[in-house]
Amino acid sequence: MAVCALTHDNALRVRFWGTRGSTPVSGPEFLRFGGNTPCVEIRCGKRLFVVDAGTGLPFFGASPEAELPSEIDILLSHFHLDHIGGLPFFKPAILDPGCTIHTWTGHLDGGDARDPLDRVFSPPTFPLQLDSLPARFVHHGFKAGEPLTFRDGMVVRTHPLNHPGGATAYRFDHGGRAVCYVSDLEHRDPWPDPGLAAFVQDADLVIYDGMFSSQEYQPCQGWGHSTWEKGVELCQAAGVKALAIFHLYPGHDDDLLLAREAEIQKVMPSAFIPCDRQAVAYHPICMRDSDSLADATGRLKVANG
């Protein structure tokens, strides 16, 4: 087995446009890591997926490097405000009548996002509904745990998460590489959760809700969030290669996060705390005809570019 040619077009690429939880933040103490709420760009080769639509989404939409197709899939973990607040400010939605935006929702037992989003984005809390924007919105519901098969044949695996009202994790497999988005969730006994560990098994990167440390978590039990320590335990048990600590607490400034990252890397050197607009790429693994699919799912230690 060998590493494929390192090209821009066939990598599994991740760019973070928002990594904060609960509320956006701003100020000189937040310049390094940024202050936008969850939004992650995933590219499987040229195929675009957007996970969550927090306040990072408008910055993604306005990026000159966005290369946005006419149909955009936004996979929502759930509907809390920090994960949907960027939708009506997404450039294609407000400027491109030829754009179709598909939302995908897995925590409503098959229901879709239309009614919940209409309740949020309508008077008196918002001046208009999403259907008033130039772009066309199409909403899809599914049950978390079901695989999603898209119109071009791409498949994304999903998993239910323990969060107030429910939430959905997503796994993207491309070219023998895998990236998992696992936010928002609260860990519970037994841990690591066997189902979740199987879901993230051998992934190249897990983006994990590490909002708290174990010391901070005690008074916040029941809020639906986890700790970086539990993220490390999950990844080490499942053979995950790298961990991105996500859904950052809004009160954690740059100095605290730099110190926390150093602390995390003492127990998992490949872990990191992502900054807004930070990008990582995982180049595909080529298979010989004799190689099995299981061998190509990331078990080999192949350097990313």
CSV table of C-alpha atoms in Angstrom, one decimal:
chain,number,residue,atom,x,y,z
A,1,MET,CA,0.0,0.0,0.0
A,2,ALA,CA,1.3,3.5,-0.9
A,3,VAL,CA,0.4,7.1,-0.4
A,4,CYS,CA,-1.4,8.5,-3.5
A,5,ALA,CA,-0.1,11.6,-5.3
A,6,LEU,CA,-0.4,14.6,-3.0
A,7,THR,CA,-2.8,16.7,-5.0
A,8,HIS,CA,-5.2,19.5,-4.0
A,9,ASP,CA,-8.2,17.8,-5.6
A,10,ASN,CA,-8.3,14.4,-3.9
A,11,ALA,CA,-7.5,15.1,-0.3
A,12,LEU,CA,-9.9,14.9,2.6
A,13,ARG,CA,-9.7,18.5,3.8
A,14,VAL,CA,-11.0,20.2,7.0
A,15,ARG,CA,-11.2,23.9,7.7
A,16,PHE,CA,-12.5,25.4,10.9
A,17,TRP,CA,-14.6,28.5,10.5
A,18,GLY,CA,-16.0,28.6,14.1
A,19,THR,CA,-14.9,26.6,17.2
A,20,ARG,CA,-16.6,28.3,20.1
A,21,GLY,CA,-19.6,27.0,22.0
A,22,SER,CA,-22.7,28.7,23.4
A,23,THR,CA,-21.9,32.3,22.2
A,24,PRO,CA,-19.4,34.1,20.0
A,25,VAL,CA,-16.7,36.1,21.7
A,26,SER,CA,-14.5,39.0,20.6
A,27,GLY,CA,-11.7,41.1,22.0
A,28,PRO,CA,-7.9,41.2,22.1
A,29,GLU,CA,-7.7,38.2,24.4
A,30,PHE,CA,-9.4,36.0,21.7
A,31,LEU,CA,-7.4,36.9,18.6
A,32,ARG,CA,-5.4,33.7,18.3
A,33,PHE,CA,-8.1,31.1,18.5
A,34,GLY,CA,-11.0,33.2,17.3
A,35,GLY,CA,-14.5,33.7,18.5
A,36,ASN,CA,-17.1,32.3,16.1
A,37,THR,CA,-19.5,29.5,16.9
A,38,PRO,CA,-19.4,26.1,15.2
A,39,CYS,CA,-19.0,25.8,11.5
A,40,VAL,CA,-16.6,23.3,9.8
A,41,GLU,CA,-15.9,22.9,6.1
A,42,ILE,CA,-15.3,19.3,4.9
A,43,ARG,CA,-14.0,18.6,1.4
A,44,CYS,CA,-13.9,15.0,0.2
A,45,GLY,CA,-11.9,15.8,-2.9
A,46,LYS,CA,-14.0,18.5,-4.6
A,47,ARG,CA,-17.2,17.4,-2.8
A,48,LEU,CA,-18.2,20.0,-0.2
A,49,PHE,CA,-20.0,19.4,3.1
A,50,VAL,CA,-20.6,22.0,5.8
A,51,VAL,CA,-21.2,20.9,9.3
A,52,ASP,CA,-23.2,23.3,11.5
A,53,ALA,CA,-24.2,26.8,10.7
A,54,GLY,CA,-22.9,28.9,13.6
A,55,THR,CA,-21.5,32.4,13.3
A,56,GLY,CA,-18.5,31.0,11.4
A,57,LEU,CA,-20.8,30.2,8.4
A,58,PRO,CA,-21.0,33.8,7.0
A,59,PHE,CA,-17.2,34.1,7.0
A,60,PHE,CA,-16.9,30.8,5.1
A,61,GLY,CA,-19.5,32.0,2.5
A,62,ALA,CA,-17.6,35.3,2.0
A,63,SER,CA,-14.2,33.6,1.6
A,64,PRO,CA,-12.7,34.2,-1.9
A,65,GLU,CA,-11.4,30.6,-1.7
A,66,ALA,CA,-14.8,29.1,-0.9
A,67,GLU,CA,-15.4,27.6,-4.4
A,68,LEU,CA,-19.1,27.1,-3.6
A,69,PRO,CA,-21.2,24.8,-5.8
A,70,SER,CA,-24.8,25.6,-6.8
A,71,GLU,CA,-26.0,23.0,-4.3
A,72,ILE,CA,-24.7,23.1,-0.8
A,73,ASP,CA,-25.2,20.5,1.9
A,74,ILE,CA,-25.3,21.7,5.5
A,75,LEU,CA,-25.3,18.9,8.1
A,76,LEU,CA,-26.7,20.2,11.4
A,77,SER,CA,-25.7,18.5,14.7
A,78,HIS,CA,-28.8,20.1,16.3
A,79,PHE,CA,-30.7,23.4,16.5
A,80,HIS,CA,-29.3,25.3,19.4
A,81,LEU,CA,-28.6,28.9,18.5
A,82,ASP,CA,-24.8,28.6,18.4
A,83,HIS,CA,-25.2,26.0,15.6
A,84,ILE,CA,-27.7,27.8,13.4
A,85,GLY,CA,-27.2,31.5,13.9
A,86,GLY,CA,-25.2,32.0,10.7
A,87,LEU,CA,-27.8,30.6,8.3
A,88,PRO,CA,-29.5,33.9,7.3
A,89,PHE,CA,-26.2,35.6,6.8
A,90,PHE,CA,-24.6,33.0,4.5
A,91,LYS,CA,-23.6,34.8,1.3
A,92,PRO,CA,-25.1,32.3,-1.2
A,93,ALA,CA,-28.4,32.3,0.7
A,94,ILE,CA,-28.8,36.1,0.5
A,95,LEU,CA,-27.2,36.8,-2.9
A,96,ASP,CA,-27.6,33.8,-5.2
A,97,PRO,CA,-31.1,32.8,-6.5
A,98,GLY,CA,-29.5,29.9,-8.4
A,99,CYS,CA,-28.3,28.3,-5.2
A,100,THR,CA,-30.0,25.4,-3.4
A,101,ILE,CA,-29.1,24.9,0.2
A,102,HIS,CA,-29.9,21.4,1.7
A,103,THR,CA,-30.1,21.1,5.4
A,104,TRP,CA,-29.8,17.6,7.0
A,105,THR,CA,-31.1,16.9,10.5
A,106,GLY,CA,-30.9,13.6,12.5
A,107,HIS,CA,-32.1,14.3,16.0
A,108,LEU,CA,-35.8,14.7,15.4
A,109,ASP,CA,-36.7,11.0,14.8
A,110,GLY,CA,-36.9,11.7,11.1
A,111,GLY,CA,-38.3,15.2,11.2
A,112,ASP,CA,-36.6,18.0,9.2
A,113,ALA,CA,-35.5,21.5,10.1
A,114,ARG,CA,-38.2,23.6,8.4
A,115,ASP,CA,-40.5,24.2,11.3
A,116,PRO,CA,-37.8,24.7,14.0
A,117,LEU,CA,-35.9,27.1,11.7
A,118,ASP,CA,-39.1,29.0,10.8
A,119,ARG,CA,-39.8,29.5,14.5
A,120,VAL,CA,-36.4,31.0,15.1
A,121,PHE,CA,-36.1,33.0,11.9
A,122,SER,CA,-39.4,34.8,11.9
A,123,PRO,CA,-40.9,37.9,13.6
A,124,PRO,CA,-40.7,39.1,16.3
A,125,THR,CA,-37.3,37.5,16.9
A,126,PHE,CA,-36.0,37.9,13.3
A,127,PRO,CA,-37.3,40.1,10.5
A,128,LEU,CA,-37.9,37.3,7.9
A,129,GLN,CA,-38.0,33.6,7.3
A,130,LEU,CA,-35.3,31.7,5.4
A,131,ASP,CA,-37.7,31.1,2.5
A,132,SER,CA,-37.8,34.8,1.9
A,133,LEU,CA,-34.1,34.8,0.9
A,134,PRO,CA,-33.1,34.4,-2.7
A,135,ALA,CA,-31.6,30.9,-2.4
A,136,ARG,CA,-33.8,27.9,-2.2
A,137,PHE,CA,-33.8,25.8,1.0
A,138,VAL,CA,-34.6,22.1,1.0
A,139,HIS,CA,-34.8,20.4,4.3
A,140,HIS,CA,-34.1,16.7,4.9
A,141,GLY,CA,-34.8,14.6,8.0
A,142,PHE,CA,-33.3,11.3,9.0
A,143,LYS,CA,-32.7,9.3,12.2
A,144,ALA,CA,-29.3,9.6,13.8
A,145,GLY,CA,-27.5,6.3,13.3
A,146,GLU,CA,-28.7,5.9,9.7
A,147,PRO,CA,-26.1,6.4,6.9
A,148,LEU,CA,-26.8,9.3,4.6
A,149,THR,CA,-26.6,8.7,0.8
A,150,PHE,CA,-26.5,11.9,-1.2
A,151,ARG,CA,-27.6,12.6,-4.7
A,152,ASP,CA,-24.1,12.0,-6.1
A,153,GLY,CA,-23.7,8.7,-4.3
A,154,MET,CA,-21.5,10.0,-1.5
A,155,VAL,CA,-22.2,8.3,1.9
A,156,VAL,CA,-21.8,9.9,5.3
A,157,ARG,CA,-22.2,7.8,8.5
A,158,THR,CA,-24.1,9.3,11.5
A,159,HIS,CA,-24.4,8.5,15.2
A,160,PRO,CA,-26.8,9.8,17.9
A,161,LEU,CA,-25.2,11.9,20.8
A,162,ASN,CA,-26.2,12.4,24.4
A,163,HIS,CA,-27.3,16.1,24.4
A,164,PRO,CA,-30.4,17.9,25.6
A,165,GLY,CA,-32.9,17.5,22.8
A,166,GLY,CA,-30.5,15.2,21.0
A,167,ALA,CA,-27.6,15.8,18.5
A,168,THR,CA,-25.9,14.0,15.7
A,169,ALA,CA,-22.3,13.0,15.0
A,170,TYR,CA,-21.0,12.7,11.4
A,171,ARG,CA,-18.2,10.6,9.9
A,172,PHE,CA,-16.6,11.4,6.5
A,173,ASP,CA,-14.7,8.6,4.8
A,174,HIS,CA,-12.7,9.5,1.6
A,175,GLY,CA,-9.7,7.9,0.0
A,176,GLY,CA,-9.0,5.6,2.9
A,177,ARG,CA,-9.1,8.5,5.4
A,178,ALA,CA,-11.7,9.4,8.0
A,179,VAL,CA,-12.7,12.6,9.9
A,180,CYS,CA,-15.4,12.5,12.6
A,181,TYR,CA,-17.4,15.5,13.9
A,182,VAL,CA,-18.6,14.7,17.5
A,183,SER,CA,-20.2,17.8,19.0
A,184,ASP,CA,-22.4,18.4,21.1
A,185,LEU,CA,-22.3,15.5,23.6
A,186,GLU,CA,-22.1,14.7,27.3
A,187,HIS,CA,-20.1,11.6,28.2
A,188,ARG,CA,-21.7,9.0,30.4
A,189,ASP,CA,-20.9,5.6,32.0
A,190,PRO,CA,-19.6,3.3,30.7
A,191,TRP,CA,-16.9,5.4,29.0
A,192,PRO,CA,-15.7,5.2,26.3
A,193,ASP,CA,-19.1,4.5,25.0
A,194,PRO,CA,-18.8,1.3,22.9
A,195,GLY,CA,-21.1,2.5,20.1
A,196,LEU,CA,-19.3,5.8,19.8
A,197,ALA,CA,-15.9,4.2,19.9
A,198,ALA,CA,-16.9,1.9,17.1
A,199,PHE,CA,-18.1,4.9,15.1
A,200,VAL,CA,-14.8,6.8,15.4
A,201,GLN,CA,-12.6,3.7,15.2
A,202,ASP,CA,-9.3,4.3,13.4
A,203,ALA,CA,-10.3,7.8,12.2
A,204,ASP,CA,-7.5,10.2,11.2
A,205,LEU,CA,-9.2,13.1,13.1
A,206,VAL,CA,-12.0,13.4,15.6
A,207,ILE,CA,-13.4,16.8,16.3
A,208,TYR,CA,-14.6,16.5,19.8
A,209,ASP,CA,-16.7,18.6,22.3
A,210,GLY,CA,-14.0,19.3,25.0
A,211,MET,CA,-15.7,22.4,26.3
A,212,PHE,CA,-14.5,21.8,29.9
A,213,SER,CA,-11.7,20.2,31.8
A,214,SER,CA,-12.6,17.5,34.3
A,215,GLN,CA,-12.4,20.1,37.2
A,216,GLU,CA,-14.7,22.6,35.3
A,217,TYR,CA,-17.2,19.9,34.4
A,218,GLN,CA,-18.5,19.1,37.9
A,219,PRO,CA,-20.8,22.1,38.3
A,220,CYS,CA,-21.9,21.8,34.7
A,221,GLN,CA,-23.2,18.2,34.6
A,222,GLY,CA,-26.4,18.0,32.6
A,223,TRP,CA,-25.5,20.8,30.2
A,224,GLY,CA,-24.7,18.4,27.4
A,225,HIS,CA,-21.0,18.9,27.0
A,226,SER,CA,-17.8,16.9,27.7
A,227,THR,CA,-14.2,17.3,28.7
A,228,TRP,CA,-10.9,17.1,26.9
A,229,GLU,CA,-9.9,14.2,29.1
A,230,LYS,CA,-12.9,12.1,27.9
A,231,GLY,CA,-12.0,13.0,24.3
A,232,VAL,CA,-8.5,11.7,24.8
A,233,GLU,CA,-9.9,8.5,26.4
A,234,LEU,CA,-12.2,7.9,23.5
A,235,CYS,CA,-9.6,8.5,20.9
A,236,GLN,CA,-7.0,6.3,22.5
A,237,ALA,CA,-9.4,3.5,23.0
A,238,ALA,CA,-10.5,3.7,19.3
A,239,GLY,CA,-7.1,4.0,17.7
A,240,VAL,CA,-7.8,7.6,16.5
A,241,LYS,CA,-4.7,9.4,15.2
A,242,ALA,CA,-5.5,13.0,16.0
A,243,LEU,CA,-7.9,14.9,18.2
A,244,ALA,CA,-9.2,18.5,17.8
A,245,ILE,CA,-10.8,19.9,20.9
A,246,PHE,CA,-13.9,21.8,19.9
A,247,HIS,CA,-16.9,23.8,21.2
A,248,LEU,CA,-14.5,26.0,23.2
A,249,TYR,CA,-15.9,27.6,26.3
A,250,PRO,CA,-16.5,31.3,25.6
A,251,GLY,CA,-14.7,32.4,28.7
A,252,HIS,CA,-11.5,30.7,27.8
A,253,ASP,CA,-9.0,33.2,26.4
A,254,ASP,CA,-5.9,32.6,24.3
A,255,ASP,CA,-3.6,32.3,27.2
A,256,LEU,CA,-5.8,29.6,28.9
A,257,LEU,CA,-6.2,27.7,25.7
A,258,LEU,CA,-2.5,27.7,24.9
A,259,ALA,CA,-1.8,26.3,28.3
A,260,ARG,CA,-4.6,23.7,28.0
A,261,GLU,CA,-3.3,22.6,24.6
A,262,ALA,CA,0.2,22.0,26.1
A,263,GLU,CA,-1.5,20.0,28.9
A,264,ILE,CA,-3.5,17.9,26.5
A,265,GLN,CA,-0.4,17.2,24.3
A,266,LYS,CA,1.4,15.7,27.3
A,267,VAL,CA,-1.1,12.8,27.2
A,268,MET,CA,-1.9,12.8,23.4
A,269,PRO,CA,0.8,14.6,21.4
A,270,SER,CA,-1.3,14.6,18.2
A,271,ALA,CA,-4.1,16.5,19.8
A,272,PHE,CA,-4.7,20.2,19.3
A,273,ILE,CA,-7.1,23.1,19.8
A,274,PRO,CA,-8.0,24.5,16.4
A,275,CYS,CA,-8.1,28.2,15.5
A,276,ASP,CA,-10.8,29.8,13.3
A,277,ARG,CA,-9.8,29.3,9.6
A,278,GLN,CA,-7.2,26.7,10.5
A,279,ALA,CA,-7.0,23.9,7.8
A,280,VAL,CA,-5.8,20.3,7.8
A,281,ALA,CA,-5.6,17.9,4.9
A,282,TYR,CA,-5.4,14.1,4.7
A,283,HIS,CA,-4.1,12.7,1.4
A,284,PRO,CA,-5.6,9.5,0.2
A,285,ILE,CA,-4.2,6.0,0.7
A,286,CYS,CA,-3.9,4.0,-2.5
A,287,MET,CA,-4.9,0.3,-2.4
A,288,ARG,CA,-3.5,-2.5,-4.4
A,289,ASP,CA,-6.0,-4.9,-5.8
A,290,SER,CA,-5.1,-7.4,-3.0
A,291,ASP,CA,-5.7,-4.9,-0.2
A,292,SER,CA,-8.9,-5.2,1.8
A,293,LEU,CA,-11.2,-2.2,2.5
A,294,ALA,CA,-10.5,-2.5,6.2
A,295,ASP,CA,-6.8,-2.0,5.6
A,296,ALA,CA,-7.5,1.2,3.8
A,297,THR,CA,-9.6,2.9,6.5
A,298,GLY,CA,-6.7,4.6,8.2
A,299,ARG,CA,-4.8,2.0,10.2
A,300,LEU,CA,-1.5,2.7,8.4
A,301,LYS,CA,0.5,5.5,9.8
A,302,VAL,CA,0.7,7.8,6.7
A,303,ALA,CA,1.7,11.4,7.1
A,304,ASN,CA,-0.8,14.1,6.1
A,305,GLY,CA,0.3,17.0,4.1
